[in-house]
Short mmCIF file of N, CA and C in Angstrom, two decimals:
data_model
loop_
_atom_site.label_atom_id
_atom_site.label_comp_id
_atom_site.label_asym_id
_atom_site.label_seq_id
_atom_site.Cartn_x
_atom_site.Cartn_y
_atom_site.Cartn_z
N MET P 1115 -126.81 75.95 -27.54
CA MET P 1115 -126.12 74.41 -26.66
C MET P 1115 -127.25 74.60 -25.69
N SER P 1116 -127.46 73.58 -25.60
CA SER P 1116 -128.52 72.33 -24.47
C SER P 1116 -127.56 72.58 -23.02
N PRO P 1117 -128.56 73.04 -21.75
CA PRO P 1117 -127.89 73.04 -20.47
C PRO P 1117 -126.67 71.45 -20.00
N GLU P 1118 -127.90 70.49 -21.05
CA GLU P 1118 -126.84 68.74 -20.87
C GLU P 1118 -125.23 69.01 -21.65
N ILE P 1119 -125.73 69.22 -22.66
CA ILE P 1119 -124.21 69.66 -23.61
C ILE P 1119 -122.74 70.72 -22.81
N SER P 1120 -123.05 72.14 -22.14
CA SER P 1120 -122.93 72.47 -21.33
C SER P 1120 -121.85 72.65 -20.02
N GLN P 1121 -122.78 71.55 -19.00
CA GLN P 1121 -122.51 70.42 -18.12
C GLN P 1121 -121.48 69.51 -18.33
N LEU P 1122 -121.40 68.86 -19.86
CA LEU P 1122 -120.68 67.86 -20.17
C LEU P 1122 -119.57 67.88 -19.56
N ARG P 1123 -119.50 69.25 -20.74
CA ARG P 1123 -118.55 69.82 -20.89
C ARG P 1123 -117.55 70.45 -19.85
N ALA P 1124 -118.64 71.24 -18.75
CA ALA P 1124 -117.45 71.92 -17.27
C ALA P 1124 -117.26 69.91 -16.79
N GLN P 1125 -118.24 68.90 -16.58
CA GLN P 1125 -117.88 67.88 -15.44
C GLN P 1125 -116.31 67.71 -16.44
N LEU P 1126 -116.08 67.15 -18.06
CA LEU P 1126 -115.05 66.92 -18.39
C LEU P 1126 -113.59 67.96 -18.00
N THR P 1127 -113.77 68.95 -18.11
CA THR P 1127 -113.22 69.88 -18.03
C THR P 1127 -112.45 69.75 -16.31
N ARG P 1128 -113.32 70.17 -15.08
CA ARG P 1128 -113.14 69.07 -13.40
C ARG P 1128 -112.22 68.25 -13.50
N LEU P 1129 -112.76 66.98 -14.30
CA LEU P 1129 -111.74 65.66 -14.44
C LEU P 1129 -110.30 65.84 -15.31
N ALA P 1130 -110.82 66.92 -16.23
CA ALA P 1130 -109.30 66.78 -16.26
C ALA P 1130 -108.26 67.99 -15.92
N ARG P 1131 -108.85 68.28 -15.36
CA ARG P 1131 -107.76 69.36 -14.15
C ARG P 1131 -107.90 68.28 -12.98
N ARG P 1132 -108.94 67.58 -12.51
CA ARG P 1132 -107.92 66.94 -11.41
C ARG P 1132 -107.29 65.94 -11.31
N LEU P 1133 -107.16 65.42 -12.63
CA LEU P 1133 -106.18 64.26 -13.01
C LEU P 1133 -104.77 65.04 -13.15
N ARG P 1134 -104.53 66.43 -14.10
CA ARG P 1134 -103.28 67.45 -13.46
C ARG P 1134 -102.89 67.60 -12.29
N GLN P 1135 -103.77 67.44 -11.34
CA GLN P 1135 -103.93 67.94 -10.40
C GLN P 1135 -103.07 66.76 -9.75
N GLU P 1136 -103.86 65.54 -9.69
CA GLU P 1136 -103.08 64.64 -10.10
C GLU P 1136 -101.20 64.28 -9.90
N ALA P 1137 -101.37 64.60 -10.92
CA ALA P 1137 -100.23 64.59 -11.87
C ALA P 1137 -98.92 64.27 -10.24
N ARG P 1138 -98.79 65.27 -9.35
CA ARG P 1138 -98.52 66.52 -9.20
C ARG P 1138 -96.68 66.59 -9.57
N ASN P 1139 -97.42 68.11 -10.75
CA ASN P 1139 -96.25 69.12 -11.50
C ASN P 1139 -96.97 70.03 -11.32
N ASP P 1140 -95.83 70.83 -10.96
CA ASP P 1140 -96.40 72.17 -11.35
C ASP P 1140 -96.52 73.15 -12.23
N PRO P 1141 -97.53 74.02 -12.60
CA PRO P 1141 -97.53 74.48 -14.53
C PRO P 1141 -95.93 73.99 -15.29
N ALA P 1142 -95.23 74.71 -14.36
CA ALA P 1142 -93.65 74.69 -15.69
C ALA P 1142 -94.33 73.50 -16.21
N SER P 1143 -93.51 72.00 -14.89
CA SER P 1143 -93.33 70.15 -15.28
C SER P 1143 -94.53 70.43 -16.34
N TRP P 1144 -95.93 70.76 -16.05
CA TRP P 1144 -96.94 69.30 -16.94
C TRP P 1144 -96.73 70.33 -17.87
N ALA P 1145 -95.81 71.14 -18.24
CA ALA P 1145 -96.13 71.75 -19.96
C ALA P 1145 -94.95 70.51 -20.57
N ARG P 1146 -93.72 70.72 -19.47
CA ARG P 1146 -93.09 69.41 -19.87
C ARG P 1146 -93.58 67.63 -20.15
N MET P 1147 -94.53 67.78 -18.93
CA MET P 1147 -95.35 66.78 -19.50
C MET P 1147 -95.81 66.05 -20.91
N LEU P 1148 -96.46 67.22 -21.22
CA LEU P 1148 -97.28 67.58 -22.70
C LEU P 1148 -96.44 67.34 -23.67
N VAL P 1149 -95.28 67.34 -23.71
CA VAL P 1149 -94.23 67.12 -24.70
C VAL P 1149 -93.70 66.67 -24.30
N ILE P 1150 -93.45 65.13 -22.59
CA ILE P 1150 -93.34 63.92 -23.39
C ILE P 1150 -93.70 63.30 -23.18
N SER P 1151 -95.07 62.95 -23.22
CA SER P 1151 -96.09 62.30 -23.75
C SER P 1151 -95.89 62.18 -25.17
N ALA P 1152 -96.70 63.67 -26.32
CA ALA P 1152 -96.78 63.50 -26.96
C ALA P 1152 -95.17 63.10 -28.07
N ILE P 1153 -94.27 63.09 -27.23
CA ILE P 1153 -93.04 62.24 -28.28
C ILE P 1153 -93.56 60.31 -27.95
N ASP P 1154 -93.91 60.10 -26.49
CA ASP P 1154 -94.08 58.95 -26.36
C ASP P 1154 -95.49 58.19 -27.42
N ARG P 1155 -96.30 58.93 -27.80
CA ARG P 1155 -97.57 59.31 -28.36
C ARG P 1155 -97.59 59.09 -29.60
N LEU P 1156 -96.31 59.95 -30.24
CA LEU P 1156 -96.44 60.54 -31.34
C LEU P 1156 -95.24 59.19 -32.13
N GLY P 1157 -94.32 58.86 -31.63
CA GLY P 1157 -92.83 57.98 -31.59
C GLY P 1157 -92.25 58.13 -33.12
N ASP P 1158 -92.69 57.19 -34.51
CA ASP P 1158 -91.45 57.89 -34.53
C ASP P 1158 -91.39 59.26 -35.90
N ALA P 1159 -93.05 59.29 -35.97
CA ALA P 1159 -92.97 60.47 -35.96
C ALA P 1159 -92.70 61.79 -35.64
N ALA P 1160 -92.35 61.73 -34.16
CA ALA P 1160 -91.92 62.87 -33.17
C ALA P 1160 -90.91 63.32 -33.68
N THR P 1161 -91.16 65.07 -34.08
CA THR P 1161 -90.25 65.77 -34.22
C THR P 1161 -90.71 67.25 -33.35
N PRO P 1162 -90.13 68.08 -33.66
CA PRO P 1162 -90.32 69.48 -33.45
C PRO P 1162 -91.46 69.92 -33.15
N SER P 1163 -91.57 70.37 -34.74
CA SER P 1163 -92.86 70.11 -36.40
C SER P 1163 -94.55 69.56 -35.66
N ALA P 1164 -93.52 68.37 -35.03
CA ALA P 1164 -95.19 67.85 -35.08
C ALA P 1164 -95.74 67.57 -33.63
N ILE P 1165 -94.74 67.59 -32.87
CA ILE P 1165 -94.52 68.19 -30.81
C ILE P 1165 -96.14 69.36 -30.76
N ALA P 1166 -95.29 70.56 -31.38
CA ALA P 1166 -96.02 71.75 -32.13
C ALA P 1166 -97.60 71.48 -32.43
N ARG P 1167 -97.46 71.34 -33.23
CA ARG P 1167 -99.32 70.87 -33.96
C ARG P 1167 -99.71 70.48 -32.84
N ALA P 1168 -99.31 68.92 -32.42
CA ALA P 1168 -99.58 67.91 -32.19
C ALA P 1168 -100.75 68.45 -30.64
N GLU P 1169 -99.58 69.52 -30.35
CA GLU P 1169 -99.68 69.82 -28.53
C GLU P 1169 -100.32 71.59 -29.10
N ASP P 1170 -100.46 72.33 -29.72
CA ASP P 1170 -100.57 72.81 -30.09
C ASP P 1170 -100.04 74.22 -29.23
N MET P 1171 -98.83 74.15 -30.01
CA MET P 1171 -97.31 74.90 -28.85
C MET P 1171 -96.29 75.73 -29.84
N ARG P 1172 -96.78 76.41 -29.11
CA ARG P 1172 -95.93 77.88 -30.50
C ARG P 1172 -94.47 77.17 -30.35
N SER P 1173 -93.31 76.43 -31.88
CA SER P 1173 -92.16 76.34 -31.85
C SER P 1173 -91.07 76.68 -30.90
N SER P 1174 -91.16 78.05 -30.95
CA SER P 1174 -90.40 78.73 -29.89
C SER P 1174 -90.30 77.84 -28.90
N GLN P 1175 -91.87 77.19 -27.93
CA GLN P 1175 -92.28 76.73 -25.97
C GLN P 1175 -91.11 75.57 -26.68
N VAL P 1176 -91.89 74.63 -27.64
CA VAL P 1176 -91.52 74.31 -27.39
C VAL P 1176 -90.35 73.49 -28.10
N ALA P 1177 -90.03 74.36 -28.65
CA ALA P 1177 -88.20 74.22 -28.17
C ALA P 1177 -86.90 74.65 -27.73
N ALA P 1178 -87.83 75.26 -26.68
CA ALA P 1178 -87.24 76.03 -24.99
C ALA P 1178 -86.92 74.36 -24.22
N LEU P 1179 -88.70 74.05 -24.45
CA LEU P 1179 -88.45 72.34 -23.82
C LEU P 1179 -87.57 71.62 -23.93
N LEU P 1180 -87.62 71.09 -25.16
CA LEU P 1180 -86.73 69.93 -25.70
C LEU P 1180 -85.28 70.17 -25.08
N ARG P 1181 -85.38 71.38 -25.52
CA ARG P 1181 -83.28 72.35 -24.47
C ARG P 1181 -83.33 71.82 -23.03
N ASP P 1182 -84.65 72.03 -22.49
CA ASP P 1182 -84.66 71.77 -20.85
C ASP P 1182 -84.34 69.69 -21.37
N LEU P 1183 -85.57 69.33 -21.79
CA LEU P 1183 -85.74 67.70 -21.11
C LEU P 1183 -84.59 67.06 -21.74
N ALA P 1184 -83.54 67.94 -23.27
CA ALA P 1184 -81.80 66.99 -23.11
C ALA P 1184 -81.57 67.32 -22.30
N ALA P 1185 -81.12 68.41 -21.75
CA ALA P 1185 -80.14 68.87 -21.05
C ALA P 1185 -80.59 67.76 -19.39
N SER P 1186 -81.63 67.32 -19.33
CA SER P 1186 -81.86 66.70 -18.18
C SER P 1186 -81.91 65.07 -18.33
N GLY P 1187 -81.70 64.62 -19.42
CA GLY P 1187 -81.59 63.40 -19.82
C GLY P 1187 -82.39 62.21 -19.54
N LEU P 1188 -83.70 63.15 -20.33
CA LEU P 1188 -85.46 62.29 -21.18
C LEU P 1188 -85.50 62.30 -21.90
N VAL P 1189 -84.79 63.11 -23.06
CA VAL P 1189 -84.97 63.07 -24.59
C VAL P 1189 -84.11 62.81 -24.66
N LEU P 1190 -84.32 62.03 -26.27
CA LEU P 1190 -82.76 62.20 -27.20
C LEU P 1190 -83.11 62.34 -28.31
N ARG P 1191 -82.25 63.16 -29.36
CA ARG P 1191 -81.64 64.22 -30.27
C ARG P 1191 -81.22 63.60 -31.38
N ARG P 1192 -82.10 63.09 -32.80
CA ARG P 1192 -80.76 62.59 -33.92
C ARG P 1192 -81.23 63.05 -35.29
N PRO P 1193 -80.33 63.23 -35.74
CA PRO P 1193 -80.63 63.30 -37.45
C PRO P 1193 -82.20 62.37 -37.46
N HIS P 1194 -83.68 62.98 -38.74
CA HIS P 1194 -83.63 62.33 -39.02
C HIS P 1194 -82.66 61.17 -40.60
N GLY P 1195 -83.82 61.03 -41.14
CA GLY P 1195 -82.23 59.61 -41.95
C GLY P 1195 -82.49 60.05 -42.96
N ILE P 1196 -83.77 60.68 -43.56
CA ILE P 1196 -83.30 61.42 -44.97
C ILE P 1196 -83.00 62.38 -45.30
N ASP P 1197 -84.07 63.19 -44.19
CA ASP P 1197 -83.64 64.75 -44.62
C ASP P 1197 -82.95 65.85 -43.07
N ARG P 1198 -81.24 65.52 -42.98
CA ARG P 1198 -81.32 65.80 -42.09
C ARG P 1198 -80.82 66.96 -41.71
N ARG P 1199 -81.78 67.92 -41.71
CA ARG P 1199 -82.14 69.08 -41.56
C ARG P 1199 -83.13 68.98 -40.43
N MET P 1200 -84.22 68.20 -40.59
CA MET P 1200 -84.87 67.44 -39.16
C MET P 1200 -84.33 66.95 -38.26
N THR P 1201 -85.27 67.61 -36.81
CA THR P 1201 -84.60 66.34 -36.38
C THR P 1201 -85.53 65.59 -35.62
N ARG P 1202 -84.85 63.67 -34.78
CA ARG P 1202 -86.64 62.81 -35.19
C ARG P 1202 -85.60 62.90 -32.94
N LEU P 1203 -87.24 63.09 -32.36
CA LEU P 1203 -87.28 62.56 -31.19
C LEU P 1203 -87.08 61.60 -29.99
N ALA P 1204 -86.43 60.83 -28.94
CA ALA P 1204 -86.98 59.73 -28.48
C ALA P 1204 -87.31 59.68 -26.86
N LEU P 1205 -87.84 59.53 -26.87
CA LEU P 1205 -87.28 58.81 -24.98
C LEU P 1205 -86.85 58.57 -24.74
N THR P 1206 -84.86 58.54 -23.33
CA THR P 1206 -84.45 57.53 -22.94
C THR P 1206 -85.74 57.06 -21.06
N ALA P 1207 -85.15 56.15 -21.50
CA ALA P 1207 -85.23 55.68 -20.58
C ALA P 1207 -85.77 55.62 -19.15
N ALA P 1208 -85.01 57.20 -18.72
CA ALA P 1208 -85.36 58.45 -17.56
C ALA P 1208 -86.92 59.02 -18.16
N GLY P 1209 -86.88 59.37 -19.53
CA GLY P 1209 -87.57 59.76 -19.54
C GLY P 1209 -89.62 59.14 -20.20
N HIS P 1210 -89.20 58.12 -20.55
CA HIS P 1210 -89.66 56.53 -20.03
C HIS P 1210 -90.82 56.41 -18.37
N ALA P 1211 -89.87 56.27 -17.98
CA ALA P 1211 -90.39 56.48 -16.38
C ALA P 1211 -91.17 57.34 -15.86
N ILE P 1212 -90.39 59.14 -16.42
CA ILE P 1212 -90.99 60.42 -15.24
C ILE P 1212 -92.44 59.53 -16.40
N LEU P 1213 -92.83 59.37 -17.59
CA LEU P 1213 -94.24 59.13 -18.02
C LEU P 1213 -94.46 57.99 -17.18
N GLY P 1214 -93.59 57.00 -16.99
CA GLY P 1214 -94.76 56.10 -16.01
C GLY P 1214 -95.17 56.84 -15.70
N GLU P 1215 -94.34 56.82 -14.08
CA GLU P 1215 -94.97 57.21 -12.87
C GLU P 1215 -96.26 58.44 -13.07
N SER P 1216 -96.07 59.49 -13.91
CA SER P 1216 -96.90 60.11 -13.92
C SER P 1216 -98.35 59.48 -13.95
N ARG P 1217 -98.35 58.96 -15.09
CA ARG P 1217 -99.53 57.98 -15.29
C ARG P 1217 -99.85 57.23 -14.55
N HIS P 1218 -99.08 57.26 -14.35
CA HIS P 1218 -99.16 55.47 -12.26
C HIS P 1218 -100.29 56.60 -11.77
N ARG P 1219 -99.03 57.34 -11.44
CA ARG P 1219 -100.61 57.92 -10.31
C ARG P 1219 -101.81 58.81 -10.63
N ARG P 1220 -101.86 59.41 -11.25
CA ARG P 1220 -103.36 59.73 -12.55
C ARG P 1220 -104.08 58.45 -12.48
N ASP P 1221 -103.84 57.35 -13.11
CA ASP P 1221 -104.19 56.44 -12.73
C ASP P 1221 -105.02 55.44 -11.05
N ALA P 1222 -103.66 55.89 -10.35
CA ALA P 1222 -104.23 54.51 -9.44
C ALA P 1222 -105.54 55.36 -8.82
N TRP P 1223 -106.01 57.49 -9.16
CA TRP P 1223 -106.41 58.53 -8.31
C TRP P 1223 -107.60 57.51 -8.52
N LEU P 1224 -107.93 57.49 -10.46
CA LEU P 1224 -109.16 57.96 -10.77
C LEU P 1224 -109.46 55.99 -10.41
N ALA P 1225 -108.58 55.04 -10.17
CA ALA P 1225 -109.55 54.18 -10.33
C ALA P 1225 -109.76 53.78 -8.29
N ASP P 1226 -109.87 54.49 -7.50
CA ASP P 1226 -110.05 55.27 -6.16
C ASP P 1226 -111.27 55.05 -5.94
N ALA P 1227 -111.00 57.07 -6.81
CA ALA P 1227 -112.03 57.62 -6.88
C ALA P 1227 -113.54 56.53 -7.34
N MET P 1228 -113.09 55.93 -8.29
CA MET P 1228 -114.16 55.56 -9.32
C MET P 1228 -114.39 53.83 -8.08
N ALA P 1229 -113.77 53.10 -7.35
CA ALA P 1229 -114.29 51.96 -6.30
C ALA P 1229 -114.92 53.28 -4.73
N ALA P 1230 -114.79 54.55 -4.48
CA ALA P 1230 -115.35 55.05 -3.65
C ALA P 1230 -116.67 55.56 -3.95
N HIS P 1231 -116.98 56.00 -5.42
CA HIS P 1231 -118.54 56.53 -5.64
C HIS P 1231 -118.91 56.15 -6.50
N LEU P 1232 -119.52 54.89 -6.95
CA LEU P 1232 -119.91 54.81 -8.19
C LEU P 1232 -119.79 53.27 -7.48
N THR P 1233 -121.34 52.51 -8.14
CA THR P 1233 -121.82 51.17 -7.87
C THR P 1233 -120.18 50.75 -9.64
N GLU P 1234 -120.21 49.63 -8.87
CA GLU P 1234 -120.06 48.46 -10.28
C GLU P 1234 -120.29 48.49 -11.66
N GLU P 1235 -122.59 48.67 -11.61
CA GLU P 1235 -122.05 49.27 -12.49
C GLU P 1235 -122.31 50.74 -13.24
N GLU P 1236 -122.31 50.95 -12.61
CA GLU P 1236 -121.52 52.83 -12.71
C GLU P 1236 -120.51 52.90 -13.56
N ARG P 1237 -119.35 51.62 -12.31
CA ARG P 1237 -117.60 52.22 -13.32
C ARG P 1237 -118.01 51.43 -14.66
N GLY P 1238 -118.43 50.33 -14.80
CA GLY P 1238 -118.73 49.98 -15.80
C GLY P 1238 -119.31 50.73 -17.03
N ARG P 1239 -120.70 51.34 -16.73
CA ARG P 1239 -121.44 52.32 -17.36
C ARG P 1239 -119.63 53.33 -17.99
N LEU P 1240 -119.19 53.52 -16.83
CA LEU P 1240 -118.15 55.43 -16.94
C LEU P 1240 -117.34 54.22 -18.16
N LEU P 1241 -116.28 52.94 -17.92
CA LEU P 1241 -116.06 52.63 -19.01
C LEU P 1241 -116.51 52.71 -20.02
N GLN P 1242 -117.91 52.32 -21.09
CA GLN P 1242 -118.49 52.11 -21.48
C GLN P 1242 -118.15 54.00 -22.72
N ALA P 1243 -118.74 54.81 -21.38
CA ALA P 1243 -118.80 55.70 -22.07
C ALA P 1243 -116.76 56.51 -22.54
N GLY P 1244 -116.40 56.35 -22.00
CA GLY P 1244 -114.81 56.84 -22.54
C GLY P 1244 -114.56 56.03 -23.98
N LEU P 1245 -115.28 55.12 -24.41
CA LEU P 1245 -115.65 54.58 -25.40
C LEU P 1245 -115.84 55.18 -26.70
N LEU P 1246 -117.02 56.09 -25.82
CA LEU P 1246 -117.68 57.02 -26.71
C LEU P 1246 -117.14 58.76 -26.84
N LEU P 1247 -116.22 58.27 -25.81
CA LEU P 1247 -115.39 59.62 -25.85
C LEU P 1247 -114.32 59.52 -26.80
N ASP P 1248 -113.42 57.55 -27.32
CA ASP P 1248 -112.55 58.03 -27.74
C ASP P 1248 -113.42 58.20 -29.74
N ARG P 1249 -113.94 57.82 -29.87
CA ARG P 1249 -114.40 58.68 -31.66
C ARG P 1249 -114.75 59.88 -31.32
N LEU P 1250 -115.89 60.93 -30.08
CA LEU P 1250 -115.25 62.02 -30.25
C LEU P 1250 -114.00 62.89 -30.54
N VAL P 1251 -112.79 61.85 -30.78
CA VAL P 1251 -111.61 62.12 -30.50
C VAL P 1251 -111.22 62.60 -31.65
N ALA P 1252 -111.47 61.51 -31.99
CA ALA P 1252 -110.70 60.18 -33.02
C ALA P 1252 -110.38 61.23 -34.53
N PRO P 1253 -109.72 61.08 -35.62
CA PRO P 1253 -109.87 61.87 -36.28
C PRO P 1253 -110.46 61.11 -37.76
N THR P 1254 -111.36 62.12 -38.08
CA THR P 1254 -112.31 62.56 -38.76
C THR P 1254 -111.55 61.97 -40.22
N VAL P 1255 -111.84 61.47 -41.17
CA VAL P 1255 -111.21 61.55 -42.55
C VAL P 1255 -112.97 61.48 -43.35
N PRO P 1256 -112.47 62.56 -44.16
CA PRO P 1256 -112.61 63.11 -45.28
C PRO P 1256 -113.77 62.17 -45.84
#
């Protein structure tokens, strides 16, 4: 690998770490936020097994987090419409609010950091680079 690739990976890792810090979540609540975010992202397809796959977590870890989130009033469990053995998940209004607050804190930090450290042209280039990053992580179709 080229040194530039290693450097880019390290830079992206530091940015992701900083965004986690700006969310102001302790490590235990970060796992909760991963699950809450996955439920939001997966929408009607949110099931415990889909979350485990999406977040690369053990099903037992997801189950424990879901019990905690449901007890905290952040997640609703409901039976699947066709397969009664399956459980669908949805965020409550409180779950949506916590996710929105976390995203807002991270967005605000990023906007402030970009404004403080980058020129207008650099900010535009960075936003364009985000489109390229989306292409890198997009699911591939065989």
